[in-house]
Amino acid sequence: MAPRPDAPPSTAEVKLAHIKAITDAALAHMSVDDVLRELLVRVREILEADTAVVLLLDPSGRQLIATAAQGIEEEVYQAVRVPVGKGFAGRVAQRREPVIIDDVRTADIVNPLLMDKGLHSLLGVPLVSGGALLGVLHVGTIRAHRFTGEQVEFLRMAADRIALAARSLLSETEQMAARELQRSLVPAALPEVDGVEMAVRYSPGRASVGGDWYDVFTLPSGELGLVMGDVAGHGLQAAVIMGRMRSALRSYALESDDPATVLHKLDRKMQHFEPGAMATVLYAICDPDLGSARVSSAGHLPPVLALPGSPAVSLEPQIPSGLVIGADTTVKRRTSTVEIPPGALLCVYTDGLVERRHDSIDDGIGRLCDAVRADHPEAVCAAVMAALVGREPMQDDVALLALRRAAA
């Protein structure tokens, strides 16, 4: 029998209406902070709670950080952190299930603000999206209150929607931050060096920001430092590690004129301060007139050299690949010297330029060699990008740097 038109809405209908309010499409146009703040306002009103808080898991996965709060905003202002497994929110995160505290005074609480606020009862649920723990949502009341099964179920449903919104918005924000960081760390302009022409192409991948970077700088000796690197992984973390590596390599470049020594120091630094991070790096020190280059490679793809009137060739036979940064600091690195005749062009790049899913890397390097000529670097970069990228949106980052020595 159909319900009467004037019949009161069922509990399920009310719950669905509440959830719809939380996931209103208008929230999609807000910032992460504004979205979380608005969601907490609505959750707090629906449950008639005095406080509502979202704590998000930090990148280490060991601590929860207060990110948004209503009724107890000082949690965010004071940057409250709760270890996973400790205290109220920590237990919710560890168990990944709702936790109810009927009387805060008798519970194991590590966040003194909960006591200072005079909270009596707490209900917390995990924020989970795609099977991954994102954080914890909890509400509290100053009055004594026994949370019902219906309230627990509602908060769980609300947490599911908040987790989806947070994951989407945080991912978008992280991508934007990573792209800005990535762009800020590559040279704004190439240095001007007498007798050397240079050109570059740098295109962030469409799928996810990675850790590709290039660098060109003059050294106190008048020589030219040349770097091409690729940090394993994607997203903001890869971009951050890339920035730290770039800064460290520049510092070591001022201490040694041997590329192998510079890479060894970089490797030691990364393994000590960034355990688990891995990257390929090629570092070269070029004569002021680009007559020759001392090169050391940490697992990076070999440069390509084109002599006037001759096809371009890979320098793989001349430059040993070496181990990637982050593998083993006890293995000795080598520096090789490459002669660059007048009018010749040297090309360095990252794997996004030559790597394709259904082709071997050698095929990609072969296509690169076919496109490179001892010509003006700008023309060479344009030809290479047209031949290897074309109209295809690249999923991975692409970095390409071409240098030509002036003719005699």
mmCIF file with all atom_site columns, N, CA and C in Angstrom, residues 213-282:
data_model
loop_
_atom_site.group_PDB
_atom_site.id
_atom_site.type_symbol
_atom_site.label_atom_id
_atom_site.label_alt_id
_atom_site.label_comp_id
_atom_site.label_asym_id
_atom_site.label_entity_id
_atom_site.label_seq_id
_atom_site.pdbx_PDB_ins_code
_atom_site.Cartn_x
_atom_site.Cartn_y
_atom_site.Cartn_z
_atom_site.occupancy
_atom_site.B_iso_or_equiv
_atom_site.pdbx_formal_charge
_atom_site.auth_seq_id
_atom_site.auth_comp_id
_atom_site.auth_asym_id
_atom_site.auth_atom_id
_atom_site.pdbx_PDB_model_num
ATOM 1   N N  . TRP A 1 213 ? 63.043 16.987 -13.503 1.00 0.00 ? 213 TRP A N  1
ATOM 2   C CA . TRP A 1 213 ? 63.570 18.342 -13.463 1.00 0.00 ? 213 TRP A CA 1
ATOM 3   C C  . TRP A 1 213 ? 64.848 18.442 -14.263 1.00 0.00 ? 213 TRP A C  1
ATOM 4   N N  . TYR A 1 214 ? 65.158 19.661 -14.658 1.00 0.00 ? 214 TYR A N  1
ATOM 5   C CA . TYR A 1 214 ? 66.424 19.944 -15.312 1.00 0.00 ? 214 TYR A CA 1
ATOM 6   C C  . TYR A 1 214 ? 67.009 21.191 -14.668 1.00 0.00 ? 214 TYR A C  1
ATOM 7   N N  . ASP A 1 215 ? 68.288 21.369 -14.807 1.00 0.00 ? 215 ASP A N  1
ATOM 8   C CA . ASP A 1 215 ? 68.929 22.540 -14.234 1.00 0.00 ? 215 ASP A CA 1
ATOM 9   C C  . ASP A 1 215 ? 70.168 22.867 -15.059 1.00 0.00 ? 215 ASP A C  1
ATOM 10  N N  . VAL A 1 216 ? 70.419 24.146 -15.241 1.00 0.00 ? 216 VAL A N  1
ATOM 11  C CA . VAL A 1 216 ? 71.609 24.624 -15.932 1.00 0.00 ? 216 VAL A CA 1
ATOM 12  C C  . VAL A 1 216 ? 72.135 25.817 -15.149 1.00 0.00 ? 216 VAL A C  1
ATOM 13  N N  . PHE A 1 217 ? 73.410 25.794 -14.791 1.00 0.00 ? 217 PHE A N  1
ATOM 14  C CA . PHE A 1 217 ? 73.965 26.890 -13.992 1.00 0.00 ? 217 PHE A CA 1
ATOM 15  C C  . PHE A 1 217 ? 75.458 27.040 -14.273 1.00 0.00 ? 217 PHE A C  1
ATOM 16  N N  . THR A 1 218 ? 75.960 28.240 -14.090 1.00 0.00 ? 218 THR A N  1
ATOM 17  C CA . THR A 1 218 ? 77.394 28.479 -14.239 1.00 0.00 ? 218 THR A CA 1
ATOM 18  C C  . THR A 1 218 ? 78.074 28.256 -12.891 1.00 0.00 ? 218 THR A C  1
ATOM 19  N N  . LEU A 1 219 ? 79.278 27.730 -12.937 1.00 0.00 ? 219 LEU A N  1
ATOM 20  C CA . LEU A 1 219 ? 80.069 27.449 -11.744 1.00 0.00 ? 219 LEU A CA 1
ATOM 21  C C  . LEU A 1 219 ? 81.136 28.525 -11.569 1.00 0.00 ? 219 LEU A C  1
ATOM 22  N N  . PRO A 1 220 ? 81.683 28.678 -10.367 1.00 0.00 ? 220 PRO A N  1
ATOM 23  C CA . PRO A 1 220 ? 82.721 29.695 -10.146 1.00 0.00 ? 220 PRO A CA 1
ATOM 24  C C  . PRO A 1 220 ? 83.903 29.564 -11.103 1.00 0.00 ? 220 PRO A C  1
ATOM 25  N N  . SER A 1 221 ? 84.179 28.354 -11.584 1.00 0.00 ? 221 SER A N  1
ATOM 26  C CA . SER A 1 221 ? 85.285 28.128 -12.513 1.00 0.00 ? 221 SER A CA 1
ATOM 27  C C  . SER A 1 221 ? 84.995 28.662 -13.908 1.00 0.00 ? 221 SER A C  1
ATOM 28  N N  . GLY A 1 222 ? 83.755 29.059 -14.155 1.00 0.00 ? 222 GLY A N  1
ATOM 29  C CA . GLY A 1 222 ? 83.345 29.470 -15.485 1.00 0.00 ? 222 GLY A CA 1
ATOM 30  C C  . GLY A 1 222 ? 82.742 28.333 -16.277 1.00 0.00 ? 222 GLY A C  1
ATOM 31  N N  . GLU A 1 223 ? 82.827 27.110 -15.735 1.00 0.00 ? 223 GLU A N  1
ATOM 32  C CA . GLU A 1 223 ? 82.242 25.949 -16.401 1.00 0.00 ? 223 GLU A CA 1
ATOM 33  C C  . GLU A 1 223 ? 80.724 25.973 -16.244 1.00 0.00 ? 223 GLU A C  1
ATOM 34  N N  . LEU A 1 224 ? 80.081 25.105 -16.998 1.00 0.00 ? 224 LEU A N  1
ATOM 35  C CA . LEU A 1 224 ? 78.621 25.045 -17.026 1.00 0.00 ? 224 LEU A CA 1
ATOM 36  C C  . LEU A 1 224 ? 78.150 23.736 -16.410 1.00 0.00 ? 224 LEU A C  1
ATOM 37  N N  . GLY A 1 225 ? 77.288 23.833 -15.388 1.00 0.00 ? 225 GLY A N  1
ATOM 38  C CA . GLY A 1 225 ? 76.692 22.646 -14.788 1.00 0.00 ? 225 GLY A CA 1
ATOM 39  C C  . GLY A 1 225 ? 75.391 22.309 -15.474 1.00 0.00 ? 225 GLY A C  1
ATOM 40  N N  . LEU A 1 226 ? 75.200 21.038 -15.761 1.00 0.00 ? 226 LEU A N  1
ATOM 41  C CA . LEU A 1 226 ? 74.024 20.577 -16.506 1.00 0.00 ? 226 LEU A CA 1
ATOM 42  C C  . LEU A 1 226 ? 73.432 19.371 -15.784 1.00 0.00 ? 226 LEU A C  1
ATOM 43  N N  . VAL A 1 227 ? 72.148 19.438 -15.446 1.00 0.00 ? 227 VAL A N  1
ATOM 44  C CA . VAL A 1 227 ? 71.488 18.380 -14.678 1.00 0.00 ? 227 VAL A CA 1
ATOM 45  C C  . VAL A 1 227 ? 70.199 17.964 -15.366 1.00 0.00 ? 227 VAL A C  1
ATOM 46  N N  . MET A 1 228 ? 69.941 16.668 -15.386 1.00 0.00 ? 228 MET A N  1
ATOM 47  C CA . MET A 1 228 ? 68.646 16.140 -15.811 1.00 0.00 ? 228 MET A CA 1
ATOM 48  C C  . MET A 1 228 ? 68.300 15.024 -14.839 1.00 0.00 ? 228 MET A C  1
ATOM 49  N N  . GLY A 1 229 ? 67.120 15.102 -14.205 1.00 0.00 ? 229 GLY A N  1
ATOM 50  C CA . GLY A 1 229 ? 66.781 14.113 -13.189 1.00 0.00 ? 229 GLY A CA 1
ATOM 51  C C  . GLY A 1 229 ? 65.320 13.713 -13.218 1.00 0.00 ? 229 GLY A C  1
ATOM 52  N N  . ASP A 1 230 ? 65.024 12.599 -12.568 1.00 0.00 ? 230 ASP A N  1
ATOM 53  C CA . ASP A 1 230 ? 63.665 12.064 -12.538 1.00 0.00 ? 230 ASP A CA 1
ATOM 54  C C  . ASP A 1 230 ? 63.469 11.300 -11.237 1.00 0.00 ? 230 ASP A C  1
ATOM 55  N N  . VAL A 1 231 ? 62.683 11.875 -10.335 1.00 0.00 ? 231 VAL A N  1
ATOM 56  C CA . VAL A 1 231 ? 62.379 11.227 -9.056  1.00 0.00 ? 231 VAL A CA 1
ATOM 57  C C  . VAL A 1 231 ? 61.283 10.198 -9.257  1.00 0.00 ? 231 VAL A C  1
ATOM 58  N N  . ALA A 1 232 ? 61.453 9.016  -8.676  1.00 0.00 ? 232 ALA A N  1
ATOM 59  C CA . ALA A 1 232 ? 60.430 7.978  -8.779  1.00 0.00 ? 232 ALA A CA 1
ATOM 60  C C  . ALA A 1 232 ? 59.171 8.423  -8.041  1.00 0.00 ? 232 ALA A C  1
ATOM 61  N N  . GLY A 1 233 ? 58.018 8.127  -8.636  1.00 0.00 ? 233 GLY A N  1
ATOM 62  C CA . GLY A 1 233 ? 56.751 8.469  -8.003  1.00 0.00 ? 233 GLY A CA 1
ATOM 63  C C  . GLY A 1 233 ? 56.098 9.678  -8.644  1.00 0.00 ? 233 GLY A C  1
ATOM 64  N N  . HIS A 1 234 ? 54.934 10.025 -8.128  1.00 0.00 ? 234 HIS A N  1
ATOM 65  C CA . HIS A 1 234 ? 54.164 11.140 -8.668  1.00 0.00 ? 234 HIS A CA 1
ATOM 66  C C  . HIS A 1 234 ? 53.541 11.933 -7.532  1.00 0.00 ? 234 HIS A C  1
ATOM 67  N N  . GLY A 1 235 ? 52.989 13.063 -7.873  1.00 0.00 ? 235 GLY A N  1
ATOM 68  C CA . GLY A 1 235 ? 52.282 13.869 -6.898  1.00 0.00 ? 235 GLY A CA 1
ATOM 69  C C  . GLY A 1 235 ? 53.187 14.834 -6.156  1.00 0.00 ? 235 GLY A C  1
ATOM 70  N N  . LEU A 1 236 ? 52.606 15.459 -5.131  1.00 0.00 ? 236 LEU A N  1
ATOM 71  C CA . LEU A 1 236 ? 53.302 16.495 -4.385  1.00 0.00 ? 236 LEU A CA 1
ATOM 72  C C  . LEU A 1 236 ? 54.567 15.978 -3.717  1.00 0.00 ? 236 LEU A C  1
ATOM 73  N N  . GLN A 1 237 ? 54.522 14.746 -3.188  1.00 0.00 ? 237 GLN A N  1
ATOM 74  C CA . GLN A 1 237 ? 55.691 14.215 -2.498  1.00 0.00 ? 237 GLN A CA 1
ATOM 75  C C  . GLN A 1 237 ? 56.885 14.095 -3.438  1.00 0.00 ? 237 GLN A C  1
ATOM 76  N N  . ALA A 1 238 ? 56.639 13.629 -4.671  1.00 0.00 ? 238 ALA A N  1
ATOM 77  C CA . ALA A 1 238 ? 57.729 13.519 -5.645  1.00 0.00 ? 238 ALA A CA 1
ATOM 78  C C  . ALA A 1 238 ? 58.284 14.889 -5.989  1.00 0.00 ? 238 ALA A C  1
ATOM 79  N N  . ALA A 1 239 ? 57.400 15.885 -6.123  1.00 0.00 ? 239 ALA A N  1
ATOM 80  C CA . ALA A 1 239 ? 57.852 17.239 -6.434  1.00 0.00 ? 239 ALA A CA 1
ATOM 81  C C  . ALA A 1 239 ? 58.663 17.830 -5.293  1.00 0.00 ? 239 ALA A C  1
ATOM 82  N N  . VAL A 1 240 ? 58.261 17.549 -4.056  1.00 0.00 ? 240 VAL A N  1
ATOM 83  C CA . VAL A 1 240 ? 59.005 18.042 -2.893  1.00 0.00 ? 240 VAL A CA 1
ATOM 84  C C  . VAL A 1 240 ? 60.398 17.422 -2.848  1.00 0.00 ? 240 VAL A C  1
ATOM 85  N N  . ILE A 1 241 ? 60.473 16.105 -3.052  1.00 0.00 ? 241 ILE A N  1
ATOM 86  C CA . ILE A 1 241 ? 61.773 15.434 -3.048  1.00 0.00 ? 241 ILE A CA 1
ATOM 87  C C  . ILE A 1 241 ? 62.647 15.968 -4.175  1.00 0.00 ? 241 ILE A C  1
ATOM 88  N N  . MET A 1 242 ? 62.037 16.194 -5.333  1.00 0.00 ? 242 MET A N  1
ATOM 89  C CA . MET A 1 242 ? 62.787 16.765 -6.453  1.00 0.00 ? 242 MET A CA 1
ATOM 90  C C  . MET A 1 242 ? 63.404 18.105 -6.056  1.00 0.00 ? 242 MET A C  1
ATOM 91  N N  . GLY A 1 243 ? 62.630 18.947 -5.388  1.00 0.00 ? 243 GLY A N  1
ATOM 92  C CA . GLY A 1 243 ? 63.149 20.245 -4.971  1.00 0.00 ? 243 GLY A CA 1
ATOM 93  C C  . GLY A 1 243 ? 64.308 20.121 -4.010  1.00 0.00 ? 243 GLY A C  1
ATOM 94  N N  . ARG A 1 244 ? 64.223 19.173 -3.088  1.00 0.00 ? 244 ARG A N  1
ATOM 95  C CA . ARG A 1 244 ? 65.310 18.975 -2.130  1.00 0.00 ? 244 ARG A CA 1
ATOM 96  C C  . ARG A 1 244 ? 66.567 18.452 -2.826  1.00 0.00 ? 244 ARG A C  1
ATOM 97  N N  . MET A 1 245 ? 66.374 17.567 -3.797  1.00 0.00 ? 245 MET A N  1
ATOM 98  C CA . MET A 1 245 ? 67.519 17.034 -4.536  1.00 0.00 ? 245 MET A CA 1
ATOM 99  C C  . MET A 1 245 ? 68.192 18.130 -5.348  1.00 0.00 ? 245 MET A C  1
ATOM 100 N N  . ARG A 1 246 ? 67.399 18.961 -5.994  1.00 0.00 ? 246 ARG A N  1
ATOM 101 C CA . ARG A 1 246 ? 67.955 20.046 -6.798  1.00 0.00 ? 246 ARG A CA 1
ATOM 102 C C  . ARG A 1 246 ? 68.811 20.966 -5.938  1.00 0.00 ? 246 ARG A C  1
ATOM 103 N N  . SER A 1 247 ? 68.284 21.335 -4.770  1.00 0.00 ? 247 SER A N  1
ATOM 104 C CA . SER A 1 247 ? 69.014 22.235 -3.878  1.00 0.00 ? 247 SER A CA 1
ATOM 105 C C  . SER A 1 247 ? 70.311 21.593 -3.382  1.00 0.00 ? 247 SER A C  1
ATOM 106 N N  . ALA A 1 248 ? 70.219 20.299 -3.008  1.00 0.00 ? 248 ALA A N  1
ATOM 107 C CA . ALA A 1 248 ? 71.409 19.611 -2.510  1.00 0.00 ? 248 ALA A CA 1
ATOM 108 C C  . ALA A 1 248 ? 72.464 19.472 -3.594  1.00 0.00 ? 248 ALA A C  1
ATOM 109 N N  . LEU A 1 249 ? 72.056 19.124 -4.805  1.00 0.00 ? 249 LEU A N  1
ATOM 110 C CA . LEU A 1 249 ? 73.023 18.948 -5.886  1.00 0.00 ? 249 LEU A CA 1
ATOM 111 C C  . LEU A 1 249 ? 73.730 20.269 -6.190  1.00 0.00 ? 249 LEU A C  1
ATOM 112 N N  . ARG A 1 250 ? 72.998 21.357 -6.191  1.00 0.00 ? 250 ARG A N  1
ATOM 113 C CA . ARG A 1 250 ? 73.633 22.654 -6.423  1.00 0.00 ? 250 ARG A CA 1
ATOM 114 C C  . ARG A 1 250 ? 74.697 22.943 -5.365  1.00 0.00 ? 250 ARG A C  1
ATOM 115 N N  . SER A 1 251 ? 74.398 22.611 -4.125  1.00 0.00 ? 251 SER A N  1
ATOM 116 C CA . SER A 1 251 ? 75.376 22.845 -3.048  1.00 0.00 ? 251 SER A CA 1
ATOM 117 C C  . SER A 1 251 ? 76.624 22.005 -3.258  1.00 0.00 ? 251 SER A C  1
ATOM 118 N N  . TYR A 1 252 ? 76.441 20.719 -3.555  1.00 0.00 ? 252 TYR A N  1
ATOM 119 C CA . TYR A 1 252 ? 77.593 19.837 -3.754  1.00 0.00 ? 252 TYR A CA 1
ATOM 120 C C  . TYR A 1 252 ? 78.374 20.224 -5.010  1.00 0.00 ? 252 TYR A C  1
ATOM 121 N N  . ALA A 1 253 ? 77.693 20.805 -6.006  1.00 0.00 ? 253 ALA A N  1
ATOM 122 C CA . ALA A 1 253 ? 78.379 21.231 -7.227  1.00 0.00 ? 253 ALA A CA 1
ATOM 123 C C  . ALA A 1 253 ? 79.392 22.323 -6.943  1.00 0.00 ? 253 ALA A C  1
ATOM 124 N N  . LEU A 1 254 ? 79.183 23.088 -5.874  1.00 0.00 ? 254 LEU A N  1
ATOM 125 C CA . LEU A 1 254 ? 80.137 24.126 -5.495  1.00 0.00 ? 254 LEU A CA 1
ATOM 126 C C  . LEU A 1 254 ? 81.328 23.557 -4.726  1.00 0.00 ? 254 LEU A C  1
ATOM 127 N N  . GLU A 1 255 ? 81.207 22.312 -4.263  1.00 0.00 ? 255 GLU A N  1
ATOM 128 C CA . GLU A 1 255 ? 82.263 21.705 -3.456  1.00 0.00 ? 255 GLU A CA 1
ATOM 129 C C  . GLU A 1 255 ? 83.194 20.823 -4.263  1.00 0.00 ? 255 GLU A C  1
ATOM 130 N N  . SER A 1 256 ? 82.756 20.327 -5.413  1.00 0.00 ? 256 SER A N  1
ATOM 131 C CA . SER A 1 256 ? 83.567 19.380 -6.180  1.00 0.00 ? 256 SER A CA 1
ATOM 132 C C  . SER A 1 256 ? 83.412 19.621 -7.675  1.00 0.00 ? 256 SER A C  1
ATOM 133 N N  . ASP A 1 257 ? 84.531 19.435 -8.405  1.00 0.00 ? 257 ASP A N  1
ATOM 134 C CA . ASP A 1 257 ? 84.470 19.544 -9.865  1.00 0.00 ? 257 ASP A CA 1
ATOM 135 C C  . ASP A 1 257 ? 84.405 18.178 -10.527 1.00 0.00 ? 257 ASP A C  1
ATOM 136 N N  . ASP A 1 258 ? 84.090 17.149 -9.726  1.00 0.00 ? 258 ASP A N  1
ATOM 137 C CA . ASP A 1 258 ? 83.937 15.787 -10.251 1.00 0.00 ? 258 ASP A CA 1
ATOM 138 C C  . ASP A 1 258 ? 82.467 15.388 -10.162 1.00 0.00 ? 258 ASP A C  1
ATOM 139 N N  . PRO A 1 259 ? 81.775 15.204 -11.281 1.00 0.00 ? 259 PRO A N  1
ATOM 140 C CA . PRO A 1 259 ? 80.352 14.842 -11.245 1.00 0.00 ? 259 PRO A CA 1
ATOM 141 C C  . PRO A 1 259 ? 80.062 13.577 -10.436 1.00 0.00 ? 259 PRO A C  1
ATOM 142 N N  . ALA A 1 260 ? 80.970 12.584 -10.506 1.00 0.00 ? 260 ALA A N  1
ATOM 143 C CA . ALA A 1 260 ? 80.737 11.347 -9.751  1.00 0.00 ? 260 ALA A CA 1
ATOM 144 C C  . ALA A 1 260 ? 80.725 11.618 -8.252  1.00 0.00 ? 260 ALA A C  1
ATOM 145 N N  . THR A 1 261 ? 81.615 12.491 -7.793  1.00 0.00 ? 261 THR A N  1
ATOM 146 C CA . THR A 1 261 ? 81.658 12.844 -6.371  1.00 0.00 ? 261 THR A CA 1
ATOM 147 C C  . THR A 1 261 ? 80.390 13.576 -5.960  1.00 0.00 ? 261 THR A C  1
ATOM 148 N N  . VAL A 1 262 ? 79.921 14.475 -6.815  1.00 0.00 ? 262 VAL A N  1
ATOM 149 C CA . VAL A 1 262 ? 78.691 15.206 -6.524  1.00 0.00 ? 262 VAL A CA 1
ATOM 150 C C  . VAL A 1 262 ? 77.509 14.246 -6.384  1.00 0.00 ? 262 VAL A C  1
ATOM 151 N N  . LEU A 1 263 ? 77.397 13.285 -7.299  1.00 0.00 ? 263 LEU A N  1
ATOM 152 C CA . LEU A 1 263 ? 76.296 12.326 -7.228  1.00 0.00 ? 263 LEU A CA 1
ATOM 153 C C  . LEU A 1 263 ? 76.422 11.410 -6.016  1.00 0.00 ? 263 LEU A C  1
ATOM 154 N N  . HIS A 1 264 ? 77.648 11.065 -5.658  1.00 0.00 ? 264 HIS A N  1
ATOM 155 C CA . HIS A 1 264 ? 77.851 10.227 -4.466  1.00 0.00 ? 264 HIS A CA 1
ATOM 156 C C  . HIS A 1 264 ? 77.363 10.957 -3.217  1.00 0.00 ? 264 HIS A C  1
ATOM 157 N N  . LYS A 1 265 ? 77.720 12.242 -3.095  1.00 0.00 ? 265 LYS A N  1
ATOM 158 C CA . LYS A 1 265 ? 77.279 13.020 -1.933  1.00 0.00 ? 265 LYS A CA 1
ATOM 159 C C  . LYS A 1 265 ? 75.757 13.175 -1.936  1.00 0.00 ? 265 LYS A C  1
ATOM 160 N N  . LEU A 1 266 ? 75.200 13.394 -3.113  1.00 0.00 ? 266 LEU A N  1
ATOM 161 C CA . LEU A 1 266 ? 73.748 13.509 -3.221  1.00 0.00 ? 266 LEU A CA 1
ATOM 162 C C  . LEU A 1 266 ? 73.075 12.211 -2.793  1.00 0.00 ? 266 LEU A C  1
ATOM 163 N N  . ASP A 1 267 ? 73.617 11.088 -3.213  1.00 0.00 ? 267 ASP A N  1
ATOM 164 C CA . ASP A 1 267 ? 73.067 9.780  -2.865  1.00 0.00 ? 267 ASP A CA 1
ATOM 165 C C  . ASP A 1 267 ? 73.110 9.562  -1.356  1.00 0.00 ? 267 ASP A C  1
ATOM 166 N N  . ARG A 1 268 ? 74.251 9.889  -0.754  1.00 0.00 ? 268 ARG A N  1
ATOM 167 C CA . ARG A 1 268 ? 74.399 9.715  0.698   1.00 0.00 ? 268 ARG A CA 1
ATOM 168 C C  . ARG A 1 268 ? 73.407 10.590 1.457   1.00 0.00 ? 268 ARG A C  1
ATOM 169 N N  . LYS A 1 269 ? 73.254 11.818 1.000   1.00 0.00 ? 269 LYS A N  1
ATOM 170 C CA . LYS A 1 269 ? 72.311 12.726 1.654   1.00 0.00 ? 269 LYS A CA 1
ATOM 171 C C  . LYS A 1 269 ? 70.886 12.211 1.552   1.00 0.00 ? 269 LYS A C  1
ATOM 172 N N  . MET A 1 270 ? 70.484 11.761 0.354   1.00 0.00 ? 270 MET A N  1
ATOM 173 C CA . MET A 1 270 ? 69.123 11.307 0.152   1.00 0.00 ? 270 MET A CA 1
ATOM 174 C C  . MET A 1 270 ? 68.826 10.056 0.957   1.00 0.00 ? 270 MET A C  1
ATOM 175 N N  . GLN A 1 271 ? 69.771 9.126  1.008   1.00 0.00 ? 271 GLN A N  1
ATOM 176 C CA . GLN A 1 271 ? 69.510 7.889  1.746   1.00 0.00 ? 271 GLN A CA 1
ATOM 177 C C  . GLN A 1 271 ? 69.424 8.133  3.247   1.00 0.00 ? 271 GLN A C  1
ATOM 178 N N  . HIS A 1 272 ? 70.094 9.172  3.727   1.00 0.00 ? 272 HIS A N  1
ATOM 179 C CA . HIS A 1 272 ? 70.034 9.467  5.156   1.00 0.00 ? 272 HIS A CA 1
ATOM 180 C C  . HIS A 1 272 ? 68.768 10.234 5.526   1.00 0.00 ? 272 HIS A C  1
ATOM 181 N N  . PHE A 1 273 ? 68.444 11.269 4.726   1.00 0.00 ? 273 PHE A N  1
ATOM 182 C CA . PHE A 1 273 ? 67.328 12.146 5.079   1.00 0.00 ? 273 PHE A CA 1
ATOM 183 C C  . PHE A 1 273 ? 66.024 11.805 4.367   1.00 0.00 ? 273 PHE A C  1
ATOM 184 N N  . GLU A 1 274 ? 66.104 11.075 3.249   1.00 0.00 ? 274 GLU A N  1
ATOM 185 C CA . GLU A 1 274 ? 64.896 10.703 2.489   1.00 0.00 ? 274 GLU A CA 1
ATOM 186 C C  . GLU A 1 274 ? 64.900 9.200  2.212   1.00 0.00 ? 274 GLU A C  1
ATOM 187 N N  . PRO A 1 275 ? 64.947 8.372  3.250   1.00 0.00 ? 275 PRO A N  1
ATOM 188 C CA . PRO A 1 275 ? 65.021 6.923  3.016   1.00 0.00 ? 275 PRO A CA 1
ATOM 189 C C  . PRO A 1 275 ? 63.831 6.433  2.198   1.00 0.00 ? 275 PRO A C  1
ATOM 190 N N  . GLY A 1 276 ? 64.133 5.616  1.209   1.00 0.00 ? 276 GLY A N  1
ATOM 191 C CA . GLY A 1 276 ? 63.082 5.091  0.344   1.00 0.00 ? 276 GLY A CA 1
ATOM 192 C C  . GLY A 1 276 ? 62.921 5.867  -0.938  1.00 0.00 ? 276 GLY A C  1
ATOM 193 N N  . ALA A 1 277 ? 63.400 7.102  -0.986  1.00 0.00 ? 277 ALA A N  1
ATOM 194 C CA . ALA A 1 277 ? 63.303 7.894  -2.212  1.00 0.00 ? 277 ALA A CA 1
ATOM 195 C C  . ALA A 1 277 ? 64.317 7.394  -3.232  1.00 0.00 ? 277 ALA A C  1
ATOM 196 N N  . MET A 1 278 ? 63.921 7.358  -4.484  1.00 0.00 ? 278 MET A N  1
ATOM 197 C CA . MET A 1 278 ? 64.812 6.918  -5.550  1.00 0.00 ? 278 MET A CA 1
ATOM 198 C C  . MET A 1 278 ? 64.674 7.864  -6.738  1.00 0.00 ? 278 MET A C  1
ATOM 199 N N  . ALA A 1 279 ? 65.780 8.011  -7.477  1.00 0.00 ? 279 ALA A N  1
ATOM 200 C CA . ALA A 1 279 ? 65.757 8.920  -8.619  1.00 0.00 ? 279 ALA A CA 1
ATOM 201 C C  . ALA A 1 279 ? 66.895 8.582  -9.563  1.00 0.00 ? 279 ALA A C  1
ATOM 202 N N  . THR A 1 280 ? 66.699 8.906  -10.826 1.00 0.00 ? 280 THR A N  1
ATOM 203 C CA . THR A 1 280 ? 67.791 8.862  -11.788 1.00 0.00 ? 280 THR A CA 1
ATOM 204 C C  . THR A 1 280 ? 68.267 10.297 -11.993 1.00 0.00 ? 280 THR A C  1
ATOM 205 N N  . VAL A 1 281 ? 69.581 10.470 -12.092 1.00 0.00 ? 281 VAL A N  1
ATOM 206 C CA . VAL A 1 281 ? 70.147 11.811 -12.269 1.00 0.00 ? 281 VAL A CA 1
ATOM 207 C C  . VAL A 1 281 ? 71.354 11.722 -13.193 1.00 0.00 ? 281 VAL A C  1
ATOM 208 N N  . LEU A 1 282 ? 71.445 12.642 -14.122 1.00 0.00 ? 282 LEU A N  1
ATOM 209 C CA . LEU A 1 282 ? 72.632 12.795 -14.945 1.00 0.00 ? 282 LEU A CA 1
ATOM 210 C C  . LEU A 1 282 ? 73.202 14.177 -14.666 1.00 0.00 ? 282 LEU A C  1
#
